Amino acid sequence: METAAYYYMPLFKPGAVVQLGGSRETVSHVVVRRGGLLVHLVGRDVPVHPDTLWLEPSAFQLSRVPE
């Protein structure tokens, strides 16, 4: 069996604390529409694009599981 591959990417989920510019914000919810991802923040009416946010990447392991 091959070795597992690890991928690192931010995991935007409700309650996650992100940085927008110099301020800390909390994720309210995430919406996926037409292949695009929008992040709604607590206390803000307008969603933001995830590229404008900073969040520590999470590690994901991809490997085959024997049947």
Short mmCIF file of N, CA, C and O in Angstrom, two decimals:
data_model
loop_
_atom_site.label_atom_id
_atom_site.label_comp_id
_atom_site.label_asym_id
_atom_site.label_seq_id
_atom_site.Cartn_x
_atom_site.Cartn_y
_atom_site.Cartn_z
N MET A 1 0.84 -1.17 0.00
CA MET A 1 0.00 0.00 0.00
C MET A 1 0.89 1.24 0.00
O MET A 1 1.91 1.28 0.68
N GLU A 2 0.48 2.26 -0.74
CA GLU A 2 1.25 3.49 -0.81
C GLU A 2 1.16 4.26 0.50
O GLU A 2 0.26 4.06 1.30
N THR A 3 2.11 5.16 0.70
CA THR A 3 2.05 6.00 1.89
C THR A 3 0.94 7.03 1.74
O THR A 3 0.54 7.38 0.64
N ALA A 4 0.44 7.50 2.85
CA ALA A 4 -0.67 8.45 2.85
C ALA A 4 -0.18 9.82 2.39
O ALA A 4 0.95 10.21 2.65
N ALA A 5 -1.05 10.53 1.73
CA ALA A 5 -0.75 11.89 1.30
C ALA A 5 -1.44 12.86 2.25
O ALA A 5 -2.59 12.66 2.64
N TYR A 6 -0.75 13.92 2.63
CA TYR A 6 -1.31 14.94 3.50
C TYR A 6 -1.52 16.22 2.71
O TYR A 6 -0.65 16.62 1.94
N TYR A 7 -2.65 16.84 2.93
CA TYR A 7 -2.98 18.12 2.30
C TYR A 7 -3.32 19.10 3.41
O TYR A 7 -3.94 18.73 4.41
N TYR A 8 -2.91 20.33 3.25
CA TYR A 8 -3.14 21.36 4.25
C TYR A 8 -3.99 22.46 3.64
O TYR A 8 -3.63 23.01 2.60
N MET A 9 -5.12 22.74 4.28
CA MET A 9 -6.00 23.81 3.81
C MET A 9 -6.84 24.32 4.97
O MET A 9 -7.07 23.59 5.94
N PRO A 10 -7.29 25.58 4.89
CA PRO A 10 -8.14 26.09 5.98
C PRO A 10 -9.50 25.40 5.98
O PRO A 10 -10.05 25.09 4.92
N LEU A 11 -10.02 25.14 7.17
CA LEU A 11 -11.32 24.51 7.31
C LEU A 11 -12.27 25.54 7.90
O LEU A 11 -12.27 25.79 9.11
N PHE A 12 -13.05 26.17 7.02
CA PHE A 12 -14.01 27.17 7.46
C PHE A 12 -15.27 26.46 7.94
O PHE A 12 -15.94 25.79 7.17
N LYS A 13 -15.57 26.60 9.23
CA LYS A 13 -16.76 25.98 9.80
C LYS A 13 -17.31 26.93 10.87
O LYS A 13 -16.58 27.78 11.39
N PRO A 14 -18.59 26.80 11.20
CA PRO A 14 -19.17 27.68 12.21
C PRO A 14 -18.38 27.65 13.52
O PRO A 14 -17.99 26.60 14.00
N GLY A 15 -18.12 28.84 14.04
CA GLY A 15 -17.37 28.96 15.29
C GLY A 15 -15.88 29.13 15.12
O GLY A 15 -15.19 29.49 16.08
N ALA A 16 -15.36 28.92 13.92
CA ALA A 16 -13.92 29.08 13.69
C ALA A 16 -13.56 30.56 13.78
O ALA A 16 -14.29 31.43 13.30
N VAL A 17 -12.44 30.86 14.42
CA VAL A 17 -11.95 32.23 14.53
C VAL A 17 -10.98 32.48 13.39
O VAL A 17 -10.01 31.75 13.22
N VAL A 18 -11.26 33.52 12.58
CA VAL A 18 -10.44 33.86 11.42
C VAL A 18 -9.94 35.29 11.56
O VAL A 18 -10.43 36.04 12.39
N GLN A 19 -8.95 35.64 10.75
CA GLN A 19 -8.46 37.01 10.73
C GLN A 19 -8.88 37.66 9.42
O GLN A 19 -8.69 37.09 8.34
N LEU A 20 -9.49 38.83 9.54
CA LEU A 20 -9.87 39.65 8.39
C LEU A 20 -9.15 40.97 8.55
O LEU A 20 -9.51 41.78 9.41
N GLY A 21 -8.11 41.16 7.74
CA GLY A 21 -7.27 42.35 7.95
C GLY A 21 -6.57 42.21 9.28
O GLY A 21 -5.90 41.24 9.55
N GLY A 22 -6.78 43.19 10.17
CA GLY A 22 -6.16 43.13 11.49
C GLY A 22 -7.12 42.73 12.59
O GLY A 22 -6.76 42.74 13.75
N SER A 23 -8.35 42.36 12.24
CA SER A 23 -9.33 42.03 13.27
C SER A 23 -9.67 40.54 13.28
O SER A 23 -9.60 39.87 12.25
N ARG A 24 -10.02 40.06 14.45
CA ARG A 24 -10.43 38.66 14.61
C ARG A 24 -11.95 38.59 14.47
O ARG A 24 -12.66 39.37 15.09
N GLU A 25 -12.42 37.65 13.67
CA GLU A 25 -13.85 37.48 13.42
C GLU A 25 -14.20 36.01 13.65
O GLU A 25 -13.33 35.14 13.62
N THR A 26 -15.49 35.74 13.82
CA THR A 26 -15.97 34.37 14.00
C THR A 26 -16.86 33.98 12.83
O THR A 26 -17.72 34.77 12.41
N VAL A 27 -16.67 32.78 12.31
CA VAL A 27 -17.47 32.29 11.19
C VAL A 27 -18.86 31.94 11.69
O VAL A 27 -19.02 31.20 12.66
N SER A 28 -19.88 32.48 11.00
CA SER A 28 -21.27 32.17 11.30
C SER A 28 -21.69 30.92 10.53
O SER A 28 -22.16 29.95 11.11
N HIS A 29 -21.55 30.98 9.22
CA HIS A 29 -21.85 29.84 8.36
C HIS A 29 -21.17 30.00 7.02
O HIS A 29 -20.65 31.07 6.70
N VAL A 30 -21.15 28.93 6.24
CA VAL A 30 -20.47 28.90 4.94
C VAL A 30 -21.49 28.50 3.88
O VAL A 30 -22.31 27.61 4.12
N VAL A 31 -21.42 29.15 2.71
CA VAL A 31 -22.34 28.86 1.62
C VAL A 31 -21.53 28.51 0.37
O VAL A 31 -20.58 29.20 0.04
N VAL A 32 -21.93 27.42 -0.29
CA VAL A 32 -21.32 27.03 -1.56
C VAL A 32 -22.39 27.20 -2.63
O VAL A 32 -23.44 26.56 -2.57
N ARG A 33 -22.11 28.06 -3.60
CA ARG A 33 -23.04 28.30 -4.70
C ARG A 33 -22.28 28.36 -6.01
O ARG A 33 -21.27 29.05 -6.11
N ARG A 34 -22.77 27.63 -6.99
CA ARG A 34 -22.18 27.65 -8.34
C ARG A 34 -20.67 27.48 -8.30
O ARG A 34 -19.92 28.16 -8.99
N GLY A 35 -20.23 26.59 -7.46
CA GLY A 35 -18.80 26.31 -7.40
C GLY A 35 -18.01 27.32 -6.61
O GLY A 35 -16.79 27.21 -6.51
N GLY A 36 -18.65 28.34 -6.03
CA GLY A 36 -17.95 29.35 -5.26
C GLY A 36 -18.24 29.21 -3.78
O GLY A 36 -19.31 28.76 -3.38
N LEU A 37 -17.30 29.59 -2.95
CA LEU A 37 -17.43 29.49 -1.51
C LEU A 37 -17.52 30.90 -0.94
O LEU A 37 -16.72 31.76 -1.27
N LEU A 38 -18.52 31.14 -0.09
CA LEU A 38 -18.66 32.41 0.61
C LEU A 38 -18.74 32.14 2.10
O LEU A 38 -19.40 31.21 2.54
N VAL A 39 -18.05 32.98 2.89
CA VAL A 39 -18.02 32.81 4.33
C VAL A 39 -18.78 33.97 4.97
O VAL A 39 -18.47 35.13 4.71
N HIS A 40 -19.77 33.64 5.78
CA HIS A 40 -20.52 34.64 6.52
C HIS A 40 -19.92 34.76 7.91
O HIS A 40 -19.66 33.75 8.57
N LEU A 41 -19.70 35.99 8.36
CA LEU A 41 -19.10 36.24 9.66
C LEU A 41 -20.16 36.77 10.63
O LEU A 41 -21.10 37.44 10.21
N VAL A 42 -20.00 36.46 11.90
CA VAL A 42 -20.94 36.89 12.93
C VAL A 42 -20.96 38.42 12.97
O VAL A 42 -19.90 39.06 13.01
N GLY A 43 -22.16 39.01 12.92
CA GLY A 43 -22.30 40.46 13.02
C GLY A 43 -22.12 41.22 11.72
O GLY A 43 -22.17 42.44 11.71
N ARG A 44 -21.91 40.53 10.62
CA ARG A 44 -21.74 41.19 9.32
C ARG A 44 -22.84 40.73 8.38
O ARG A 44 -23.20 39.56 8.36
N ASP A 45 -23.37 41.67 7.60
CA ASP A 45 -24.46 41.37 6.68
C ASP A 45 -23.98 40.80 5.35
O ASP A 45 -24.69 40.05 4.70
N VAL A 46 -22.78 41.17 4.94
CA VAL A 46 -22.26 40.79 3.63
C VAL A 46 -21.24 39.66 3.78
O VAL A 46 -20.33 39.75 4.61
N PRO A 47 -21.38 38.58 3.00
CA PRO A 47 -20.39 37.50 3.08
C PRO A 47 -19.05 37.94 2.50
O PRO A 47 -18.98 38.90 1.73
N VAL A 48 -17.99 37.25 2.88
CA VAL A 48 -16.65 37.57 2.37
C VAL A 48 -16.09 36.37 1.62
O VAL A 48 -16.45 35.23 1.87
N HIS A 49 -15.19 36.65 0.71
CA HIS A 49 -14.53 35.60 -0.05
C HIS A 49 -13.44 34.99 0.84
O HIS A 49 -12.74 35.71 1.56
N PRO A 50 -13.28 33.68 0.83
CA PRO A 50 -12.31 33.05 1.73
C PRO A 50 -10.86 33.48 1.50
O PRO A 50 -10.03 33.37 2.40
N ASP A 51 -10.54 34.00 0.32
CA ASP A 51 -9.17 34.45 0.06
C ASP A 51 -8.80 35.68 0.89
O ASP A 51 -7.63 35.98 1.06
N THR A 52 -9.81 36.42 1.40
CA THR A 52 -9.53 37.61 2.20
C THR A 52 -9.35 37.27 3.68
O THR A 52 -9.01 38.14 4.47
N LEU A 53 -9.56 36.01 4.03
CA LEU A 53 -9.47 35.57 5.42
C LEU A 53 -8.21 34.75 5.64
O LEU A 53 -7.70 34.10 4.72
N TRP A 54 -7.71 34.75 6.88
CA TRP A 54 -6.60 33.89 7.24
C TRP A 54 -7.05 32.96 8.34
O TRP A 54 -7.65 33.37 9.34
N LEU A 55 -6.76 31.68 8.17
CA LEU A 55 -7.09 30.65 9.15
C LEU A 55 -5.99 29.61 9.10
O LEU A 55 -5.56 29.21 8.01
N GLU A 56 -5.53 29.18 10.27
CA GLU A 56 -4.48 28.16 10.33
C GLU A 56 -4.94 26.93 9.55
O GLU A 56 -6.03 26.42 9.78
N PRO A 57 -4.13 26.44 8.61
CA PRO A 57 -4.53 25.27 7.82
C PRO A 57 -4.68 24.01 8.67
O PRO A 57 -3.94 23.80 9.61
N SER A 58 -5.65 23.20 8.30
CA SER A 58 -5.84 21.88 8.91
C SER A 58 -5.20 20.84 8.01
O SER A 58 -5.14 21.00 6.80
N ALA A 59 -4.74 19.74 8.60
CA ALA A 59 -4.12 18.66 7.83
C ALA A 59 -5.15 17.60 7.53
O ALA A 59 -5.93 17.19 8.40
N PHE A 60 -5.21 17.19 6.27
CA PHE A 60 -6.09 16.12 5.84
C PHE A 60 -5.26 14.99 5.30
O PHE A 60 -4.33 15.21 4.52
N GLN A 61 -5.57 13.78 5.70
CA GLN A 61 -4.84 12.61 5.23
C GLN A 61 -5.69 11.85 4.24
O GLN A 61 -6.84 11.52 4.53
N LEU A 62 -5.14 11.60 3.07
CA LEU A 62 -5.83 10.83 2.06
C LEU A 62 -5.08 9.51 1.86
O LEU A 62 -3.89 9.51 1.56
N SER A 63 -5.77 8.42 2.08
CA SER A 63 -5.17 7.12 1.86
C SER A 63 -6.25 6.12 1.55
O SER A 63 -7.42 6.29 1.88
N ARG A 64 -5.87 5.05 0.88
CA ARG A 64 -6.82 3.99 0.55
C ARG A 64 -7.03 3.11 1.77
O ARG A 64 -6.10 2.79 2.50
N VAL A 65 -8.27 2.72 1.96
CA VAL A 65 -8.62 1.83 3.06
C VAL A 65 -8.94 0.47 2.48
O VAL A 65 -9.77 0.35 1.56
N PRO A 66 -8.29 -0.58 2.96
CA PRO A 66 -8.58 -1.90 2.42
C PRO A 66 -10.04 -2.29 2.67
O PRO A 66 -10.60 -1.98 3.72
N GLU A 67 -10.62 -2.97 1.70
CA GLU A 67 -12.03 -3.37 1.83
C GLU A 67 -12.21 -4.52 2.77
O GLU A 67 -11.41 -5.31 3.05
#
